[in-house]
Coordinates of C-alpha atoms in Angstrom, one line a residue:
M1 CA -107.0 25.2 -50.0
T2 CA -103.7 26.0 -48.3
D3 CA -102.6 29.3 -46.8
Q4 CA -99.9 29.4 -49.6
I5 CA -102.6 29.3 -52.3
R6 CA -104.6 32.0 -50.5
E7 CA -101.5 34.2 -50.4
Q8 CA -100.8 33.5 -54.1
L9 CA -104.4 34.5 -55.0
S10 CA -104.0 37.7 -53.1
A11 CA -100.6 38.5 -54.6
L12 CA -102.1 37.8 -58.1
L13 CA -104.9 40.3 -57.6
D14 CA -102.4 42.8 -56.3
G15 CA -100.1 42.3 -59.3
E16 CA -97.3 41.0 -57.1
L17 CA -97.1 37.3 -57.9
P18 CA -93.9 36.2 -59.7
R19 CA -94.4 35.1 -63.3
D20 CA -93.5 31.5 -62.7
E21 CA -96.0 31.2 -59.8
M22 CA -98.6 33.0 -61.8
D23 CA -98.4 30.4 -64.6
L24 CA -98.8 27.6 -62.1
L25 CA -101.7 29.3 -60.4
M26 CA -103.5 30.0 -63.6
R27 CA -103.3 26.3 -64.6
R28 CA -104.7 25.4 -61.2
L29 CA -107.5 28.0 -61.6
G30 CA -108.4 26.3 -64.9
K31 CA -108.9 22.9 -63.2
D32 CA -110.2 23.8 -59.7
P33 CA -113.8 25.2 -59.4
E34 CA -113.3 25.9 -55.6
L35 CA -110.2 27.9 -56.4
R36 CA -112.1 29.9 -59.0
R37 CA -114.8 30.7 -56.5
A38 CA -112.3 31.8 -54.0
F39 CA -110.6 34.0 -56.6
G40 CA -113.9 35.5 -57.5
S41 CA -114.6 36.2 -53.8
Y42 CA -111.1 37.8 -53.3
A43 CA -111.7 40.0 -56.4
L44 CA -115.1 41.1 -55.2
I45 CA -113.7 41.9 -51.7
G46 CA -110.9 43.9 -53.2
E47 CA -113.1 45.9 -55.5
S48 CA -115.5 46.6 -52.6
L49 CA -112.7 47.9 -50.5
R50 CA -111.3 50.1 -53.2
A51 CA -114.6 51.4 -54.5
P52 CA -114.8 55.2 -54.4
G53 CA -117.4 56.5 -52.0
S54 CA -117.6 53.2 -50.2
R55 CA -118.9 53.3 -46.6
I56 CA -117.1 52.1 -43.6
A57 CA -118.9 50.0 -41.1
P58 CA -119.5 51.5 -37.7
P59 CA -117.4 50.2 -34.8
S60 CA -120.4 48.2 -33.5
F61 CA -120.7 46.2 -36.7
A62 CA -118.3 43.4 -35.7
A63 CA -120.0 42.9 -32.4
R64 CA -123.4 42.7 -34.0
V65 CA -122.2 40.1 -36.5
S66 CA -120.5 38.0 -33.8
A67 CA -123.8 38.1 -31.7
A68 CA -125.8 37.0 -34.8
I69 CA -123.5 34.1 -35.4

């Protein structure tokens, strides 16, 4: 998946994708299972970030994830 497609997915979820690009992206989503999975992941991430009462990770979180990887 290209960076351009990733940007289009993000813009689609934000309601900022131009109509002509939206039509093309929707057709691609219908044909590409990997793109649909990415779209689902982007949607879940966005919902998690916007959820009321969501918790913010402590500053040490990124360091612990990096150490675990």
